[in-house]
């Protein structure tokens, strides 16, 4: 029997582990020189734009909305197929989430439907780049410009992705990334926000730590309410160790994704009725390899059978609007039929850089076997 293959696993090398141990021995383990260095390196990576790090990806979106001055009475448009954090941050700042349905092919926000959902109260749009595949960024920013909307990119899964040769995060408005354990670069928990200018960055620092501003050696002032969202040097050391490897790791993911298409075969969709992801090897960082199961196949049963064959699968994600918290706000079945259909059937197959081609072939053979049953 083969070893259990999880759907994802972080790539942390011995040098990175040693650098974390060094921080632990240094006597300074919370935010300090490593966080500053990580922010500098991230800023270089994003073409010189200001970057601040945080203790989660979720709080970076909440803080972006706060910086944009979005709150009660404002509407924010987003996709129903994402991690629930994407919509929760809208509620967290007191604004109203407005969902628009997804595109069945990309599984991302359908920008036509997003534009149709704009009202005089709409202030922002939060597109999600599911599994690292960006939306049409030209179209997105054109809509935002014409309707005077802020954009908070939920690029939690899109570190290393691109749009027409430009890195996601290196252009646009706010870009939010997560370094949670399953993401392509991880600090165990953490995230970063790419901002437009230094005044936004200073505001982000205040939201990050109790509204505190400092001047001189012992000058401290608090002139607004902030929370406690700062990253530690332990986390920053983890991130600094992986950042130089990001390109290699992304290339490995792309190669494994290509291997999936070859191993599943050209007729896989016709034979099984399942749907494959978009064949994009330029823009996507292949954060996940997700298929949509055929109608009539119960996802839980498929996953159970894969698990019995020692293969881990994931669900990313059930539609947000059908969770109780959102139903209580008036959302119902039938409102976003594509999201509901995809959300019920989507399943994440294993994909991470340390996987081998043989692993991919085993997953494909077992998935085909289970779907034939
Ligand atoms: C991971 C993730 C988040 C949240 O990031 P955390 O670091 O866990 O707070 C938000 N949106 C998407 C799409 C994600 O995948």
GROMACS .gro file of N, CA and C and ligand atoms in nm, residues 55-59 61 82-83 85-86 128-130 154-157 177-180 183 189-191 287-288 317, ligand 1:
model
   99
   55UNK      N    1  -0.062   3.905   1.090
   55UNK     CA    2  -0.068   3.768   1.142
   55UNK      C    3  -0.172   3.680   1.072
   56UNK      N    4  -0.240   3.733   0.971
   56UNK     CA    5  -0.329   3.650   0.889
   56UNK      C    6  -0.355   3.719   0.756
   57UNK      N    7  -0.408   3.643   0.661
   57UNK     CA    8  -0.452   3.703   0.536
   57UNK      C    9  -0.585   3.773   0.556
   58UNK      N   10  -0.670   3.714   0.640
   58UNK     CA   11  -0.803   3.769   0.665
   58UNK      C   12  -0.795   3.915   0.709
   59UNK      N   13  -0.709   3.943   0.808
   59UNK     CA   14  -0.706   4.080   0.862
   59UNK      C   15  -0.653   4.180   0.758
   61UNK      N   16  -0.743   4.197   0.451
   61UNK     CA   17  -0.858   4.245   0.373
   61UNK      C   18  -0.945   4.337   0.456
   82UNK      N   19  -1.552   3.101  -0.226
   82UNK     CA   20  -1.424   3.136  -0.166
   82UNK      C   21  -1.424   3.085  -0.024
   83UNK      N   22  -1.308   3.098   0.039
   83UNK     CA   23  -1.302   3.076   0.183
   83UNK      C   24  -1.389   3.184   0.247
   85UNK      N   25  -1.376   3.373   0.481
   85UNK     CA   26  -1.310   3.497   0.524
   85UNK      C   27  -1.339   3.613   0.428
   86UNK      N   28  -1.345   3.583   0.298
   86UNK     CA   29  -1.363   3.686   0.197
   86UNK      C   30  -1.490   3.769   0.221
  128UNK      N   31  -1.167   3.710  -0.609
  128UNK     CA   32  -1.083   3.602  -0.554
  128UNK      C   33  -1.020   3.529  -0.671
  129UNK      N   34  -0.893   3.497  -0.659
  129UNK     CA   35  -0.823   3.424  -0.765
  129UNK      C   36  -0.814   3.279  -0.721
  130UNK      N   37  -0.925   3.206  -0.743
  130UNK     CA   38  -0.936   3.070  -0.691
  130UNK      C   39  -0.830   2.979  -0.751
  154UNK      N   40  -0.846   3.958  -0.332
  154UNK     CA   41  -0.820   3.846  -0.243
  154UNK      C   42  -0.726   3.753  -0.319
  155UNK      N   43  -0.598   3.787  -0.310
  155UNK     CA   44  -0.494   3.710  -0.378
  155UNK      C   45  -0.430   3.611  -0.280
  156UNK      N   46  -0.509   3.571  -0.179
  156UNK     CA   47  -0.460   3.478  -0.076
  156UNK      C   48  -0.392   3.356  -0.138
  157UNK      N   49  -0.447   3.311  -0.252
  157UNK     CA   50  -0.396   3.189  -0.315
  157UNK      C   51  -0.306   3.221  -0.435
  177UNK      N   52  -0.256   3.899   0.046
  177UNK     CA   53  -0.201   3.764   0.035
  177UNK      C   54  -0.205   3.694   0.170
  178UNK      N   55  -0.220   3.563   0.167
  178UNK     CA   56  -0.217   3.484   0.290
  178UNK      C   57  -0.094   3.394   0.290
  179UNK      N   58  -0.035   3.379   0.408
  179UNK     CA   59   0.076   3.284   0.425
  179UNK      C   60   0.036   3.172   0.520
  180UNK      N   61  -0.094   3.141   0.521
  180UNK     CA   62  -0.146   3.031   0.603
  180UNK      C   63  -0.079   2.900   0.557
  183UNK      N   64  -0.088   2.761   0.194
  183UNK     CA   65  -0.061   2.848   0.080
  183UNK      C   66   0.076   2.819   0.018
  189UNK      N   67   0.100   3.088   0.997
  189UNK     CA   68  -0.013   3.179   0.981
  189UNK      C   69   0.047   3.314   0.947
  190UNK      N   70  -0.022   3.392   0.867
  190UNK     CA   71   0.029   3.524   0.834
  190UNK      C   72  -0.026   3.573   0.702
  191UNK      N   73   0.011   3.696   0.668
  191UNK     CA   74  -0.034   3.751   0.541
  191UNK      C   75   0.035   3.883   0.516
  287UNK      N   76  -0.203   2.693  -0.729
  287UNK     CA   77  -0.217   2.672  -0.585
  287UNK      C   78  -0.290   2.540  -0.557
  288UNK      N   79  -0.388   2.509  -0.644
  288UNK     CA   80  -0.461   2.381  -0.629
  288UNK      C   81  -0.493   2.326  -0.768
  317UNK      N   82  -1.467   2.559  -0.249
  317UNK     CA   83  -1.530   2.574  -0.121
  317UNK      C   84  -1.679   2.556  -0.136
  374LIG     C1   85  -0.643   3.139   0.291
  374LIG     C2   86  -0.745   3.228   0.235
  374LIG     C3   87  -0.791   3.342   0.303
  374LIG     C4   88  -0.759   3.373   0.446
  374LIG     O1   89  -0.628   3.372   0.481
  374LIG     P1   90  -0.587   3.346   0.633
  374LIG     O2   91  -0.440   3.371   0.631
  374LIG     O3   92  -0.623   3.205   0.667
  374LIG     O4   93  -0.659   3.445   0.717
  374LIG     C5   94  -0.880   3.425   0.239
  374LIG     N1   95  -0.923   3.400   0.115
  374LIG     C6   96  -0.882   3.293   0.046
  374LIG     C7   97  -0.932   3.273  -0.093
  374LIG     C8   98  -0.794   3.201   0.105
  374LIG     O5   99  -0.757   3.094   0.035
   0.00000   0.00000   0.00000
